[in-house]
Amino acid sequence: MNRPYAQTRATFQKALKVMPFGVSSNFRYTGDDTLVVKRAEGAYLWDMDDNRYIDYRLAFGPIILGHGDKRVTKRIVEALEDGNLYAHTHPLEIDVAERMIRLCPGVEKVRYANSGTEATMHALRIARAYTNREKVIKFEGGYHGFYDYMLWSTANMPAGSGGSPRSPIQVPLSSGMPGPTRDLILITRFNDFEGLGRLMKDNAHQTAAMIVEPMLGNVAGLMPEPGFIQHIRDLCTKYGVVMIMDEVKTGFRIAKGGAGEYFGVKADLYTYAKSLANGYPLAAIGGSNEVMGVIAPGQVAQGGTYCGNAVGAAAASATLEILETTDALATVEKRGKRLMQGMSEVLTEAGISHAITGHPAMFGLLLEPRVEKPREFRDVMGSNLNLFEEIALQMLDMGVDIELDPREPFFLCEAHSEQDIEETLNKFNDAVKRVKR
Ligand code: PMP
């Protein structure tokens, strides 16, 4: 260890006494040295010992502009002068929906939620109500939130637990998930054109929805092969299944109009959270007039006390305005490209085989992968996860916060400067050399 951590460790011990594993989300626990963060600004975090970190985790993706972005904060403070929550519609909700409809192809109506979990949960109900069917198809390694319907065969399933590649089995992430939820979920592999076709042919008459992360934001940002998203669209259209694009990670990040714009394919329903509000709790379900049209009092339920709260809506209004009217996302992409390219050069020089996957705003790095072009969850589990963790721990101690596990991608934000990227690459070079030694 090169830096002082006494205050951070002592504070984490306090957290352990009052919160299970000292965290508010299992994914945040990284052992006894789990960080306690005192503050954040732009692309940086500071721990309780005032050690600075360049942040590439960005709260698992929401921070698209930078931590504490002043333009966003100003709008929130202004909005709060008028209170935060009413049992009524307010103008900011309308403003955000208008912006989303303008930016996102295929979004004609919007309803709000408070987290990605809630948004996908509501999307499933809407799809079930629309089709009067119950089953849902999801992809192995895809993550759509913490609830029982969706916590099957996520990126955290153990390597080798998924069954035959021809007929993947449902793997639960947690104890406490009711058995009957297993019967409502069908699993297939990302980029498996043939397997998906077979699954649909056999089950479509019972299937309400197919839910997909259009790039696997929870599996190293793996990209769909050319035509795969269109293949999903075509099958859904053919069999009358609702296509749900889960854009919780891709939305307002890989393009202004998210994956819908990027891949040029329209889904029936979309779910958004994260970059929508630069870190404030606002999520949304968007979709066609036709499918969203089933939501109606006394018919199909959707809502919640905090849905469309002014803090979230003001943050989203400011964030979407910036994304729409500036070249913020072009900056993010440029920095990400430089980082991807620089990391690849360092690894090539060190003689470590690697694959860099995804989009510059959200990319994955796989060391010593077993296949040259990883295309699905099982390929990622075949890479050297231990070597990645060793390098990541070195980086952390040098002041660069990256995931310890390559399944979660690197996230970039507008606040990452050219100097931040160069500093990161120098440290990456040092970390790789130290680990190799
Ligand atoms: N969908 C996707 C694609 C996600 O990545 C996540 C969270 N990482 C969720 C849904 C759930 O979002 P939340 O954590 O806000 O509930």
Coordinates of C-alpha atoms and ligand atoms in Angstrom, one line a residue:
M1 CA 0.0 0.0 0.0
N2 CA 1.4 3.4 -1.0
R3 CA -1.2 5.7 0.5
P4 CA -2.7 6.2 3.9
Y5 CA -6.0 4.4 4.5
A6 CA -6.5 4.5 8.3
Q7 CA -9.6 6.8 8.3
T8 CA -11.2 5.0 5.4
R9 CA -10.7 1.6 7.0
A10 CA -11.9 2.8 10.4
T11 CA -15.1 4.3 8.9
F12 CA -15.8 1.1 7.0
Q13 CA -15.6 -0.8 10.3
K14 CA -18.3 1.5 11.6
A15 CA -20.4 0.8 8.5
L16 CA -20.0 -2.9 9.1
K17 CA -21.6 -2.5 12.6
V18 CA -24.9 -1.0 11.2
M19 CA -25.3 -2.2 7.6
P20 CA -24.9 -5.8 6.3
F21 CA -21.4 -5.9 4.8
G22 CA -21.2 -2.2 5.3
V23 CA -22.9 -1.3 2.0
S24 CA -26.2 -0.3 0.6
S25 CA -25.9 -2.6 -2.4
N26 CA -24.2 -6.0 -2.5
F27 CA -22.3 -5.0 -5.7
R28 CA -20.5 -2.3 -3.7
Y29 CA -18.8 -4.7 -1.3
T30 CA -15.1 -5.4 -2.2
G31 CA -13.9 -6.9 1.1
D32 CA -12.3 -5.2 4.1
D33 CA -10.9 -2.5 2.0
T34 CA -14.2 -1.4 0.5
L35 CA -13.9 2.3 0.0
V36 CA -15.8 4.9 2.0
V37 CA -16.1 8.0 -0.2
K38 CA -16.3 11.4 1.4
R39 CA -16.9 13.5 -1.7
A40 CA -16.7 13.6 -5.5
E41 CA -16.3 16.3 -8.1
G42 CA -16.0 16.0 -11.9
A43 CA -14.1 12.8 -12.7
Y44 CA -12.7 12.4 -9.2
L45 CA -13.5 10.8 -5.9
W46 CA -11.9 11.3 -2.5
D47 CA -11.9 8.8 0.3
M48 CA -11.9 9.5 4.0
D49 CA -8.1 9.9 4.0
D50 CA -8.4 12.5 1.2
N51 CA -6.8 10.1 -1.3
R52 CA -7.9 11.2 -4.8
Y53 CA -9.1 8.7 -7.4
I54 CA -9.9 9.2 -11.1
D55 CA -13.3 7.5 -11.3
Y56 CA -14.1 5.0 -14.1
R57 CA -16.8 3.3 -12.1
L58 CA -19.0 6.4 -12.0
A59 CA -21.6 4.9 -9.7
F60 CA -22.0 1.9 -12.1
G61 CA -22.7 4.3 -15.0
P62 CA -25.1 7.2 -14.2
I63 CA -22.5 9.9 -14.1
I64 CA -22.3 11.0 -17.8
L65 CA -21.3 14.6 -17.3
G66 CA -19.3 14.5 -14.1
H67 CA -19.9 14.3 -10.3
G68 CA -21.7 17.3 -8.9
D69 CA -22.1 18.9 -12.3
K70 CA -22.8 22.6 -11.5
R71 CA -25.2 23.1 -14.4
V72 CA -27.3 20.2 -13.1
T73 CA -27.1 21.2 -9.5
K74 CA -28.2 24.7 -10.3
R75 CA -31.4 23.4 -11.9
I76 CA -32.1 21.1 -9.0
V77 CA -31.7 23.9 -6.4
E78 CA -34.0 26.2 -8.4
A79 CA -36.6 23.4 -8.6
L80 CA -36.4 22.7 -4.9
E81 CA -37.4 26.3 -4.1
D82 CA -40.9 25.1 -5.1
G83 CA -40.9 21.8 -3.2
N84 CA -40.1 18.3 -4.5
L85 CA -43.2 16.2 -4.6
Y86 CA -46.9 16.7 -5.1
A87 CA -49.9 14.4 -5.7
H88 CA -50.1 16.1 -9.1
T89 CA -48.4 16.4 -12.5
H90 CA -45.7 19.2 -12.7
P91 CA -44.1 20.9 -15.7
L92 CA -40.7 19.4 -15.3
E93 CA -42.1 15.9 -15.9
I94 CA -43.6 17.1 -19.2
D95 CA -40.4 18.8 -20.2
V96 CA -38.3 15.6 -19.7
A97 CA -40.8 13.4 -21.5
E98 CA -40.8 15.9 -24.5
R99 CA -37.0 15.8 -24.6
M100 CA -36.9 12.0 -24.4
I101 CA -39.5 11.7 -27.2
R102 CA -37.4 14.1 -29.3
L103 CA -34.2 12.2 -28.7
C104 CA -35.1 8.5 -28.6
P105 CA -36.5 6.9 -31.8
G106 CA -39.5 4.7 -31.0
V107 CA -40.4 6.6 -27.8
E108 CA -43.9 8.2 -28.1
K109 CA -45.0 8.1 -24.5
V110 CA -43.2 8.1 -21.2
R111 CA -43.9 7.1 -17.6
Y112 CA -41.5 7.6 -14.7
A113 CA -40.0 5.3 -12.1
N114 CA -37.2 5.8 -9.6
S115 CA -34.6 3.1 -10.5
G116 CA -33.7 0.8 -13.4
T117 CA -35.2 -2.1 -11.4
E118 CA -38.5 -0.4 -11.1
A119 CA -38.5 0.7 -14.8
T120 CA -37.9 -2.9 -16.1
M121 CA -40.4 -4.3 -13.6
H122 CA -43.1 -2.0 -14.9
A123 CA -42.1 -2.7 -18.5
L124 CA -42.7 -6.4 -17.9
R125 CA -46.2 -5.8 -16.6
I126 CA -47.0 -3.6 -19.5
A127 CA -45.8 -6.3 -21.9
R128 CA -47.7 -9.0 -20.1
A129 CA -50.9 -6.9 -20.1
Y130 CA -50.5 -6.1 -23.8
T131 CA -50.0 -9.7 -24.9
N132 CA -52.0 -11.5 -22.2
R133 CA -49.0 -13.9 -22.0
E134 CA -46.7 -14.4 -19.0
K135 CA -43.2 -15.7 -20.0
V136 CA -40.2 -13.5 -20.6
I137 CA -37.1 -14.3 -22.6
K138 CA -33.8 -12.9 -21.3
F139 CA -30.2 -13.3 -22.3
E140 CA -27.6 -15.1 -20.2
G141 CA -25.4 -12.5 -18.4
G142 CA -28.0 -9.7 -18.9
Y143 CA -28.9 -7.8 -15.8
H144 CA -32.2 -5.9 -15.5
G145 CA -32.6 -5.3 -11.7
F146 CA -32.9 -6.8 -8.3
Y147 CA -36.3 -8.3 -8.3
D148 CA -37.3 -12.0 -8.4
Y149 CA -38.6 -12.1 -12.0
M150 CA -35.3 -10.9 -13.4
L151 CA -32.6 -12.2 -11.0
W152 CA -31.9 -15.2 -13.2
S153 CA -28.7 -16.0 -15.1
T154 CA -27.2 -12.6 -14.5
A155 CA -23.6 -11.7 -15.0
N156 CA -22.8 -12.9 -11.5
M157 CA -23.7 -16.5 -12.1
P158 CA -20.7 -18.8 -11.5
A159 CA -18.7 -19.8 -14.5
G160 CA -19.8 -23.2 -15.8
S161 CA -23.3 -23.1 -14.1
G162 CA -25.3 -22.2 -17.1
G163 CA -25.9 -25.7 -18.5
S164 CA -25.6 -26.7 -22.2
P165 CA -25.0 -23.9 -24.6
R166 CA -27.8 -25.4 -26.7
S167 CA -30.3 -25.2 -23.8
P168 CA -29.1 -22.8 -21.1
I169 CA -30.7 -23.3 -17.6
Q170 CA -32.1 -20.7 -15.3
V171 CA -29.5 -19.9 -12.6
P172 CA -30.8 -17.8 -9.6
L173 CA -28.6 -15.1 -8.1
S174 CA -30.1 -15.3 -4.6
S175 CA -31.8 -17.4 -2.0
G176 CA -35.3 -16.1 -1.3
M177 CA -36.4 -16.1 -4.9
P178 CA -39.8 -17.9 -5.1
G179 CA -39.6 -21.1 -7.2
P180 CA -42.5 -20.3 -9.5
T181 CA -40.6 -17.3 -10.9
R182 CA -38.3 -19.8 -12.6
D183 CA -41.1 -21.0 -14.8
L184 CA -41.7 -17.5 -16.1
I185 CA -38.2 -17.0 -17.5
L186 CA -36.6 -18.5 -20.6
I187 CA -32.8 -18.1 -21.1
T188 CA -30.9 -17.9 -24.3
R189 CA -27.4 -16.7 -25.2
F190 CA -26.4 -13.3 -26.6
N191 CA -25.5 -13.4 -30.2
D192 CA -26.9 -16.9 -30.6
F193 CA -29.1 -16.3 -33.7
E194 CA -30.1 -20.0 -34.1
G195 CA -30.8 -20.6 -30.4
L196 CA -33.0 -17.6 -30.1
G197 CA -34.9 -18.5 -33.2
R198 CA -35.5 -22.0 -31.8
L199 CA -36.6 -20.7 -28.4
M200 CA -39.1 -18.3 -29.9
K201 CA -40.5 -20.9 -32.3
D202 CA -41.2 -23.3 -29.4
N203 CA -42.4 -20.8 -26.8
A204 CA -43.7 -17.6 -28.5
H205 CA -47.3 -18.4 -27.9
Q206 CA -46.7 -18.1 -24.1
T207 CA -44.1 -15.3 -24.3
A208 CA -45.0 -11.7 -23.5
A209 CA -41.6 -10.1 -23.9
M210 CA -38.0 -10.4 -24.9
I211 CA -35.8 -8.1 -22.7
V212 CA -32.4 -7.3 -23.9
E213 CA -29.5 -5.1 -23.0
P214 CA -28.6 -4.0 -26.6
M215 CA -25.0 -4.2 -25.7
L216 CA -24.2 -6.3 -22.6
G217 CA -23.5 -3.5 -20.2
N218 CA -23.0 -6.0 -17.3
V219 CA -20.8 -8.3 -19.3
A220 CA -17.8 -6.2 -20.4
G221 CA -20.0 -4.2 -22.7
L222 CA -20.1 -7.0 -25.3
M223 CA -21.5 -5.8 -28.6
P224 CA -24.2 -7.5 -30.6
E225 CA -23.0 -9.0 -33.9
P226 CA -24.2 -7.2 -37.0
G227 CA -27.9 -8.0 -37.5
F228 CA -28.5 -9.5 -34.0
I229 CA -30.7 -6.7 -32.7
Q230 CA -32.6 -6.7 -36.0
H231 CA -33.0 -10.5 -35.6
I232 CA -34.6 -9.9 -32.2
R233 CA -36.9 -7.2 -33.7
D234 CA -37.9 -9.5 -36.6
L235 CA -38.7 -12.5 -34.3
C236 CA -40.7 -10.3 -31.9
T237 CA -42.7 -8.8 -34.8
K238 CA -43.2 -12.3 -36.3
Y239 CA -44.5 -13.8 -33.1
G240 CA -46.2 -10.8 -31.5
V241 CA -43.8 -10.6 -28.6
V242 CA -43.0 -7.2 -27.0
M243 CA -39.4 -6.2 -27.6
I244 CA -38.0 -4.4 -24.5
M245 CA -34.7 -2.7 -25.0
D246 CA -33.2 -2.2 -21.5
E247 CA -31.3 1.1 -22.0
V248 CA -30.5 1.6 -18.3
K249 CA -26.8 1.6 -19.1
T250 CA -26.8 2.5 -22.9
G251 CA -29.4 5.3 -22.8
F252 CA -28.1 8.8 -23.1
R253 CA -24.5 7.4 -23.1
I254 CA -23.6 5.5 -26.3
A255 CA -25.6 8.0 -28.4
K256 CA -28.0 10.9 -27.7
G257 CA -30.9 8.6 -28.5
G258 CA -29.2 5.6 -26.9
A259 CA -29.0 2.1 -28.4
G260 CA -32.2 2.6 -30.3
E261 CA -30.5 5.3 -32.3
Y262 CA -27.0 3.6 -32.3
F263 CA -28.2 0.3 -33.7
G264 CA -31.1 1.8 -35.8
V265 CA -33.7 -0.7 -34.5
K266 CA -36.9 0.3 -32.8
A267 CA -38.2 -1.6 -29.8
D268 CA -41.7 -1.6 -28.5
L269 CA -40.7 -0.6 -25.0
Y270 CA -37.5 1.0 -23.6
T271 CA -36.3 1.4 -20.0
Y272 CA -34.0 4.2 -18.9
A273 CA -32.3 5.3 -15.7
K274 CA -28.6 6.1 -14.9
S275 CA -27.4 8.7 -17.5
L276 CA -30.9 10.1 -17.8
A277 CA -30.4 12.2 -14.7
N278 CA -26.6 12.2 -14.2
G279 CA -26.8 10.3 -10.9
Y280 CA -30.1 11.5 -9.5
P281 CA -32.9 9.0 -9.0
L282 CA -35.1 9.2 -12.1
A283 CA -36.0 6.3 -14.3
A284 CA -38.4 6.0 -17.2
I285 CA -40.3 3.6 -19.3
G286 CA -40.8 4.7 -22.9
G287 CA -42.5 3.1 -25.8
S288 CA -44.9 3.2 -28.7
N289 CA -48.4 4.7 -28.3
E290 CA -49.8 1.3 -29.0
V291 CA -48.0 -0.6 -26.2
M292 CA -47.8 2.2 -23.7
G293 CA -51.5 2.7 -24.4
V294 CA -52.5 -0.2 -22.2
I295 CA -51.6 1.8 -19.1
A296 CA -54.9 3.0 -17.8
P297 CA -56.5 3.5 -14.3
G298 CA -58.3 0.4 -13.3
Q299 CA -56.8 -1.6 -16.1
V300 CA -53.0 -1.7 -16.1
A301 CA -51.2 -0.3 -13.0
Q302 CA -48.1 1.8 -13.1
G303 CA -46.9 4.5 -10.7
G304 CA -45.3 5.2 -7.3
T305 CA -45.2 7.9 -4.7
Y306 CA -41.8 9.3 -5.8
C307 CA -42.2 8.8 -9.6
G308 CA -41.3 12.1 -11.4
N309 CA -40.0 13.8 -8.3
A310 CA -38.7 17.3 -9.0
V311 CA -35.1 16.6 -8.0
G312 CA -34.9 13.7 -10.5
A313 CA -36.9 15.5 -13.1
A314 CA -34.9 18.8 -12.8
A315 CA -31.6 16.8 -13.0
A316 CA -32.9 15.0 -16.1
S317 CA -34.1 18.2 -17.7
A318 CA -30.7 19.8 -17.3
T319 CA -28.8 16.6 -18.3
L320 CA -30.8 16.0 -21.5
E321 CA -30.6 19.7 -22.4
I322 CA -26.8 19.5 -22.2
L323 CA -26.6 16.2 -24.1
E324 CA -28.9 17.5 -26.8
T325 CA -27.3 21.0 -27.3
T326 CA -23.6 20.4 -26.8
D327 CA -21.0 17.9 -28.0
A328 CA -20.6 16.3 -24.5
L329 CA -21.1 12.8 -25.8
A330 CA -18.5 13.4 -28.6
T331 CA -16.0 14.4 -25.9
V332 CA -16.8 11.2 -23.9
E333 CA -16.3 9.1 -26.9
K334 CA -13.0 10.8 -27.8
R335 CA -11.6 10.2 -24.3
G336 CA -12.8 6.7 -24.3
K337 CA -11.2 5.9 -27.6
R338 CA -7.9 7.2 -26.4
L339 CA -8.1 5.1 -23.3
M340 CA -9.0 1.9 -25.2
Q341 CA -6.2 2.4 -27.6
G342 CA -3.6 3.3 -25.0
M343 CA -4.5 0.3 -22.8
S344 CA -4.2 -1.9 -25.8
E345 CA -0.7 -0.6 -26.6
V346 CA 0.4 -1.1 -23.0
L347 CA -0.8 -4.7 -23.0
T348 CA 0.7 -5.5 -26.4
E349 CA 4.0 -4.2 -25.2
A350 CA 3.8 -6.3 -22.1
G351 CA 3.0 -9.4 -24.1
I352 CA -0.5 -9.9 -22.6
S353 CA -3.1 -11.0 -25.0
H354 CA -6.4 -9.0 -24.6
A355 CA -9.7 -8.1 -26.1
I356 CA -11.2 -4.6 -25.8
T357 CA -15.0 -4.8 -26.2
G358 CA -17.9 -2.3 -26.3
H359 CA -18.3 1.3 -27.0
P360 CA -15.8 4.1 -25.9
A361 CA -18.3 5.5 -23.5
M362 CA -18.6 2.1 -21.8
F363 CA -16.0 -0.5 -22.7
G364 CA -14.7 -3.8 -21.4
L365 CA -11.1 -5.1 -21.1
L366 CA -10.6 -8.9 -21.1
L367 CA -7.1 -10.3 -20.4
E368 CA -5.9 -13.5 -22.0
P369 CA -9.4 -14.4 -23.4
R370 CA -9.8 -17.9 -24.7
V371 CA -11.4 -16.7 -27.8
E372 CA -10.1 -13.8 -30.0
K373 CA -13.5 -12.2 -30.4
P374 CA -15.7 -12.6 -27.2
R375 CA -19.3 -12.6 -28.1
E376 CA -21.2 -13.8 -25.1
F377 CA -21.1 -14.3 -21.3
R378 CA -19.3 -17.6 -21.4
D379 CA -16.4 -16.1 -23.4
V380 CA -15.9 -13.5 -20.8
M381 CA -15.7 -16.1 -18.0
G382 CA -12.9 -17.7 -19.9
S383 CA -10.6 -14.7 -19.6
N384 CA -8.1 -14.2 -16.8
L385 CA -10.2 -12.6 -14.1
N386 CA -7.4 -12.9 -11.4
L387 CA -4.8 -11.0 -13.5
F388 CA -7.4 -8.3 -14.1
E389 CA -8.1 -8.0 -10.4
E390 CA -4.3 -7.8 -9.6
I391 CA -3.9 -4.9 -12.0
A392 CA -7.1 -3.2 -10.8
L393 CA -5.9 -3.3 -7.2
Q394 CA -2.6 -1.7 -8.2
M395 CA -4.4 1.0 -10.1
L396 CA -6.7 1.6 -7.0
D397 CA -3.7 2.2 -4.8
M398 CA -2.3 4.6 -7.4
G399 CA -5.5 6.6 -7.4
V400 CA -7.5 5.2 -10.3
D401 CA -10.8 3.6 -9.4
I402 CA -11.7 0.8 -11.8
E403 CA -13.8 -2.3 -11.2
L404 CA -12.0 -5.3 -9.8
D405 CA -13.9 -7.5 -12.2
P406 CA -13.9 -7.0 -16.0
R407 CA -17.6 -7.9 -16.3
E408 CA -18.5 -4.3 -15.2
P409 CA -17.3 -2.0 -18.0
F410 CA -15.1 1.2 -17.7
F411 CA -17.3 4.2 -17.8
L412 CA -16.3 7.6 -19.1
C413 CA -17.8 11.0 -18.5
E414 CA -17.5 14.5 -20.0
A415 CA -15.4 15.6 -17.0
H416 CA -12.6 13.2 -17.8
S417 CA -9.9 15.5 -19.3
E418 CA -7.1 14.5 -21.7
Q419 CA -4.7 14.8 -18.8
D420 CA -6.8 12.4 -16.7
I421 CA -6.6 9.8 -19.6
E422 CA -2.8 10.2 -19.9
E423 CA -2.3 9.9 -16.1
T424 CA -4.5 6.8 -16.2
L425 CA -2.5 5.3 -19.0
N426 CA 0.8 6.0 -17.2
K427 CA -0.5 4.3 -14.1
F428 CA -1.9 1.4 -16.1
N429 CA 1.6 0.9 -17.6
D430 CA 3.1 0.9 -14.1
A431 CA 0.5 -1.4 -12.7
V432 CA 0.9 -3.9 -15.6
K433 CA 4.7 -3.9 -15.1
R434 CA 4.4 -4.4 -11.3
V435 CA 2.1 -7.3 -11.7
K436 CA 4.2 -8.9 -14.4
R437 CA 7.2 -8.7 -12.1
Ligands
PMP1 N1 -30.9 -2.7 -16.2 C1 -29.6 -2.6 -16.5 C2 -29.1 -2.8 -17.9 C3 -28.7 -2.3 -15.5 O1 -27.4 -2.2 -15.8 C4 -29.2 -2.0 -14.2 C5 -28.2 -1.7 -13.0 N2 -26.9 -1.9 -13.2 C6 -30.5 -2.2 -13.9 C7 -31.4 -2.5 -15.0 C8 -31.1 -1.9 -12.6 O2 -31.0 -0.6 -12.3 P1 -31.1 0.0 -10.8 O3 -29.8 -0.5 -10.2 O4 -31.2 1.5 -10.9 O5 -32.2 -0.6 -10.1

